[in-house]
């Protein structure tokens, strides 16, 4: 504890972190909303989300006979539409903002942001595929899962990822007596 | 922020999330009901030309907060288009949706390591006003936002351009993930408030993770 900064200084650091975190998040959100709907719908979501999700669903459960149509995953049983915000961008922005606000080298931050984008992309694909099966087979579970359980779990996954990124350089160093 | 032991942190966050998410899902309505006066006050401030009434409606899986807003006098939409006095407009918010920021806030507050029980207590106590603040800056904007969307649609049907109200812009920000950001930011401040206390010696029965794991 001898080399720990005073509590007041730590709290000032946290205020600075929170301020920068919020500012970067708002900037990323604004940039995201500058992307036209049709580019998201017909290019990014079609090539990056619905086609891949449909391929995976058909590979896992061929009887679903799923098709990707623009930003929709359609089958005889269900239709799931990917709209702005359903692409995991909010969680990626949270992580990117936290990483940018954290004190680290630019290279390490870039690695953290790339890892975050990859992790959330994969987790979000799993979310969308899972939600397709929910809509197709347990429609009444959709609202609780979509609006409550999955978003909160995603944030906890993001917090865990950020913590592992932030503590990685400390591995092998003497652990602090108090966290 | 100090770096915690990752495995212990992941387990603790996961456990806190499971417990809080289940409590919120099965027993969140009384909390939201108790917060209705606060929600109504902020909603009323956002829609000053309307009479606002909030009710909690029972629904399968999740109850809903319903806003019934009635305009006192004619509302000018732009050009010659107006909404006549007495028009009833509604907005809804699922209880579980309203609880999302609170679950995030308290999962972090309960799951993040504390050096001792006093620090943990301060984090939790700081979480209470933070939760009230979160409720005040999220749900009312969602409810009022639905009314503003309705007014935007009326303006569109009348062929007039109505500037997007700031409260609607903010509602879209919240619904696109802004509410998560607010919850995480306030959670970091709650954790920081707890860490203002001296860490001292870790008691044997403290709930903090062993260092270095």
Coordinates of N, CA, C and O in Angstrom, one line a residue, chain A residues 30-104:
Chain A
X30 N -22.9 9.0 -31.8 CA -23.2 10.0 -32.8 C -22.7 9.6 -34.2 O -23.4 9.7 -35.2
X31 N -21.5 9.1 -34.2 CA -20.9 8.6 -35.5 C -21.8 7.5 -36.1 O -22.0 7.4 -37.3
X32 N -22.2 6.6 -35.2 CA -23.0 5.4 -35.6 C -24.3 5.9 -36.2 O -24.8 5.3 -37.2
X33 N -24.9 6.9 -35.5 CA -26.2 7.3 -36.1 C -26.1 8.1 -37.3 O -27.1 8.5 -38.0
X34 N -24.8 8.5 -37.7 CA -24.6 9.1 -39.0 C -24.6 8.1 -40.1 O -24.7 8.5 -41.3
X35 N -24.6 6.8 -39.8 CA -24.6 5.8 -40.9 C -26.0 5.7 -41.4 O -26.9 5.5 -40.6
X36 N -26.2 5.8 -42.7 CA -27.6 5.7 -43.3 C -28.2 4.4 -43.0 O -27.5 3.3 -43.0
X37 N -29.5 4.4 -42.8 CA -30.3 3.1 -42.5 C -30.0 2.1 -43.6 O -29.9 0.9 -43.3
X38 N -30.1 2.5 -44.9 CA -30.0 1.5 -45.9 C -28.7 0.8 -46.0 O -28.6 -0.4 -46.3
X39 N -27.6 1.5 -45.6 CA -26.3 0.9 -45.6 C -26.2 -0.2 -44.5 O -25.7 -1.3 -44.7
X40 N -26.8 0.2 -43.3 CA -26.8 -0.8 -42.2 C -27.6 -2.0 -42.6 O -27.2 -3.1 -42.5
X41 N -28.8 -1.7 -43.2 CA -29.8 -2.8 -43.4 C -29.4 -3.7 -44.5 O -29.3 -4.9 -44.4
X42 N -29.0 -3.1 -45.7 CA -28.8 -3.9 -46.9 C -27.3 -4.4 -47.0 O -27.1 -5.3 -47.8
X43 N -26.4 -3.8 -46.4 CA -25.0 -4.2 -46.6 C -24.5 -4.8 -45.3 O -24.1 -5.9 -45.2
X44 N -24.4 -4.0 -44.2 CA -23.7 -4.4 -43.0 C -24.5 -5.6 -42.4 O -23.9 -6.6 -42.1
X45 N -25.8 -5.4 -42.2 CA -26.5 -6.4 -41.5 C -26.7 -7.6 -42.4 O -26.6 -8.8 -41.9
X46 N -26.9 -7.4 -43.7 CA -27.1 -8.6 -44.6 C -25.8 -9.4 -44.6 O -25.9 -10.6 -44.4
X47 N -24.7 -8.7 -44.9 CA -23.5 -9.5 -45.1 C -22.8 -9.9 -43.8 O -22.2 -11.0 -43.7
X48 N -23.0 -9.1 -42.8 CA -22.3 -9.3 -41.5 C -23.1 -10.1 -40.4 O -22.5 -10.6 -39.5
X49 N -24.4 -10.1 -40.6 CA -25.2 -10.6 -39.5 C -26.2 -11.7 -40.0 O -26.1 -12.9 -39.7
X50 N -27.2 -11.3 -40.9 CA -28.3 -12.2 -41.2 C -27.8 -13.4 -42.1 O -28.3 -14.5 -41.8
X51 N -26.9 -13.1 -43.1 CA -26.5 -14.3 -43.9 C -25.7 -15.3 -43.1 O -26.0 -16.5 -43.2
X52 N -24.8 -14.8 -42.3 CA -24.0 -15.7 -41.4 C -24.9 -16.4 -40.4 O -24.8 -17.6 -40.2
X53 N -25.8 -15.7 -39.8 CA -26.7 -16.3 -38.8 C -27.6 -17.4 -39.5 O -27.7 -18.5 -38.9
X54 N -28.1 -17.1 -40.7 CA -28.9 -18.0 -41.4 C -28.1 -19.3 -41.7 O -28.6 -20.4 -41.6
X55 N -26.9 -19.1 -42.2 CA -26.1 -20.3 -42.5 C -25.8 -21.1 -41.3 O -25.9 -22.4 -41.4
X56 N -25.5 -20.5 -40.2 CA -25.3 -21.3 -38.9 C -26.6 -22.0 -38.5 O -26.5 -23.2 -38.2
X57 N -27.7 -21.3 -38.6 CA -28.9 -22.0 -38.1 C -29.3 -23.2 -39.0 O -29.6 -24.2 -38.6
X58 N -29.1 -23.0 -40.3 CA -29.4 -24.1 -41.3 C -28.4 -25.2 -41.1 O -28.8 -26.4 -41.3
X59 N -27.2 -24.9 -40.7 CA -26.2 -26.0 -40.4 C -26.6 -26.8 -39.2 O -26.4 -28.0 -39.1
X60 N -27.0 -26.0 -38.2 CA -27.3 -26.7 -36.9 C -28.7 -27.4 -37.0 O -28.9 -28.5 -36.4
X61 N -29.7 -26.7 -37.6 CA -31.0 -27.2 -37.6 C -31.6 -27.1 -39.1 O -32.3 -26.1 -39.3
X62 N -31.2 -28.0 -40.0 CA -31.7 -27.8 -41.4 C -33.2 -27.7 -41.6 O -33.7 -27.1 -42.5
X63 N -33.9 -28.3 -40.6 CA -35.4 -28.3 -40.8 C -36.0 -26.9 -40.6 O -37.1 -26.7 -41.0
X64 N -35.2 -26.0 -40.1 CA -35.7 -24.6 -39.9 C -35.9 -23.9 -41.3 O -36.7 -23.0 -41.4
X65 N -35.1 -24.3 -42.3 CA -35.2 -23.7 -43.6 C -35.2 -22.2 -43.5 O -36.1 -21.5 -44.0
X66 N -34.1 -21.6 -43.0 CA -34.0 -20.2 -42.8 C -33.4 -19.5 -44.0 O -32.5 -20.1 -44.7
X67 N -33.9 -18.3 -44.3 CA -33.3 -17.5 -45.3 C -33.0 -16.1 -44.8 O -33.7 -15.6 -43.9
X68 N -31.9 -15.5 -45.3 CA -31.5 -14.2 -45.0 C -32.1 -13.3 -46.0 O -31.8 -13.4 -47.2
X69 N -32.9 -12.3 -45.7 CA -33.5 -11.4 -46.6 C -33.2 -10.0 -46.0 O -33.8 -9.6 -45.0
X70 N -32.3 -9.3 -46.7 CA -31.9 -8.0 -46.2 C -31.5 -8.1 -44.7 O -30.6 -8.9 -44.4
X71 N -32.2 -7.4 -43.8 CA -31.8 -7.4 -42.4 C -32.7 -8.3 -41.6 O -32.8 -8.2 -40.4
X72 N -33.3 -9.3 -42.4 CA -34.2 -10.2 -41.7 C -33.8 -11.7 -41.8 O -33.2 -12.1 -42.8
X73 N -34.1 -12.4 -40.8 CA -33.9 -13.9 -40.8 C -35.3 -14.5 -40.8 O -36.1 -14.3 -39.9
X74 N -35.6 -15.2 -41.9 CA -37.0 -15.6 -42.1 C -37.0 -17.1 -42.3 O -36.1 -17.7 -42.9
X75 N -38.0 -17.7 -41.7 CA -38.3 -19.2 -41.9 C -39.8 -19.4 -41.9 O -40.5 -18.4 -41.6
X76 N -40.3 -20.6 -42.2 CA -41.7 -20.8 -42.1 C -42.2 -20.6 -40.7 O -43.4 -20.3 -40.5
X77 N -41.3 -20.7 -39.7 CA -41.7 -20.6 -38.3 C -41.6 -19.2 -37.7 O -42.3 -18.8 -36.8
X78 N -40.7 -18.4 -38.2 CA -40.4 -17.1 -37.5 C -39.7 -16.1 -38.4 O -39.2 -16.5 -39.5
X79 N -39.8 -14.9 -38.0 CA -39.1 -13.8 -38.7 C -38.4 -12.9 -37.6 O -39.1 -12.5 -36.7
X80 N -37.2 -12.7 -37.8 CA -36.4 -11.9 -36.9 C -35.8 -10.7 -37.6 O -35.1 -11.0 -38.6
X81 N -36.0 -9.5 -37.2 CA -35.5 -8.4 -37.9 C -34.4 -7.7 -37.1 O -34.5 -7.5 -35.9
X82 N -33.3 -7.5 -37.8 CA -32.1 -6.8 -37.1 C -32.2 -5.3 -37.4 O -32.2 -5.0 -38.6
X83 N -32.4 -4.5 -36.4 CA -32.5 -3.1 -36.6 C -31.3 -2.4 -35.9 O -30.6 -3.0 -35.2
X84 N -31.2 -1.1 -36.1 CA -30.1 -0.3 -35.5 C -30.1 -0.5 -34.0 O -31.2 -0.4 -33.4
X85 N -29.0 -0.9 -33.5 CA -28.9 -1.2 -32.1 C -28.9 -2.7 -31.7 O -28.5 -3.1 -30.6
X86 N -29.4 -3.5 -32.7 CA -29.4 -5.0 -32.4 C -28.1 -5.6 -32.9 O -28.0 -6.8 -32.9
X87 N -27.1 -4.8 -33.2 CA -25.9 -5.3 -33.8 C -24.7 -5.4 -32.8 O -23.6 -5.6 -33.1
X88 N -25.0 -5.1 -31.5 CA -24.0 -5.2 -30.5 C -23.2 -3.9 -30.4 O -22.2 -3.8 -29.6
X89 N -23.5 -2.9 -31.2 CA -22.7 -1.7 -31.3 C -22.6 -1.0 -29.9 O -21.6 -0.5 -29.5
X90 N -23.8 -1.0 -29.2 CA -23.8 -0.3 -27.9 C -22.8 -0.8 -27.0 O -22.1 -0.1 -26.3
X91 N -22.6 -2.2 -27.0 CA -21.7 -2.8 -26.0 C -20.2 -2.6 -26.5 O -19.3 -2.3 -25.7
X92 N -20.0 -2.6 -27.8 CA -18.7 -2.3 -28.4 C -18.3 -0.9 -28.0 O -17.2 -0.6 -27.6
X93 N -19.3 0.0 -28.2 CA -19.0 1.5 -27.8 C -18.6 1.6 -26.4 O -17.7 2.4 -26.0
X94 N -19.4 0.9 -25.5 CA -19.1 0.9 -24.1 C -17.6 0.5 -23.8 O -16.9 1.2 -23.1
X95 N -17.3 -0.6 -24.4 CA -15.9 -1.1 -24.2 C -14.8 -0.2 -24.8 O -13.8 0.0 -24.2
X96 N -15.1 0.2 -26.0 CA -14.1 1.1 -26.7 C -14.0 2.4 -25.9 O -12.8 2.9 -25.7
X97 N -15.1 2.9 -25.3 CA -15.0 4.2 -24.5 C -14.2 3.9 -23.3 O -13.4 4.8 -22.9
X98 N -14.5 2.8 -22.6 CA -13.8 2.5 -21.4 C -12.3 2.3 -21.6 O -11.4 2.8 -20.9
X99 N -12.0 1.6 -22.7 CA -10.5 1.4 -23.1 C -9.8 2.7 -23.4 O -8.7 2.9 -23.0
X100 N -10.5 3.5 -24.2 CA -9.9 4.8 -24.6 C -9.7 5.7 -23.3 O -8.6 6.3 -23.2
X101 N -10.6 5.6 -22.4 CA -10.5 6.4 -21.2 C -9.5 5.9 -20.2 O -9.1 6.7 -19.3
X102 N -9.1 4.7 -20.3 CA -8.2 4.1 -19.4 C -6.7 4.5 -19.7 O -6.4 4.6 -20.9
X103 N -5.9 4.6 -18.7 CA -4.5 4.9 -19.0 C -3.7 3.7 -19.5 O -3.5 2.8 -18.7
X104 N -3.3 3.8 -20.8 CA -2.6 2.7 -21.4 C -2.0 3.2 -22.7 O -2.4 4.3 -23.1

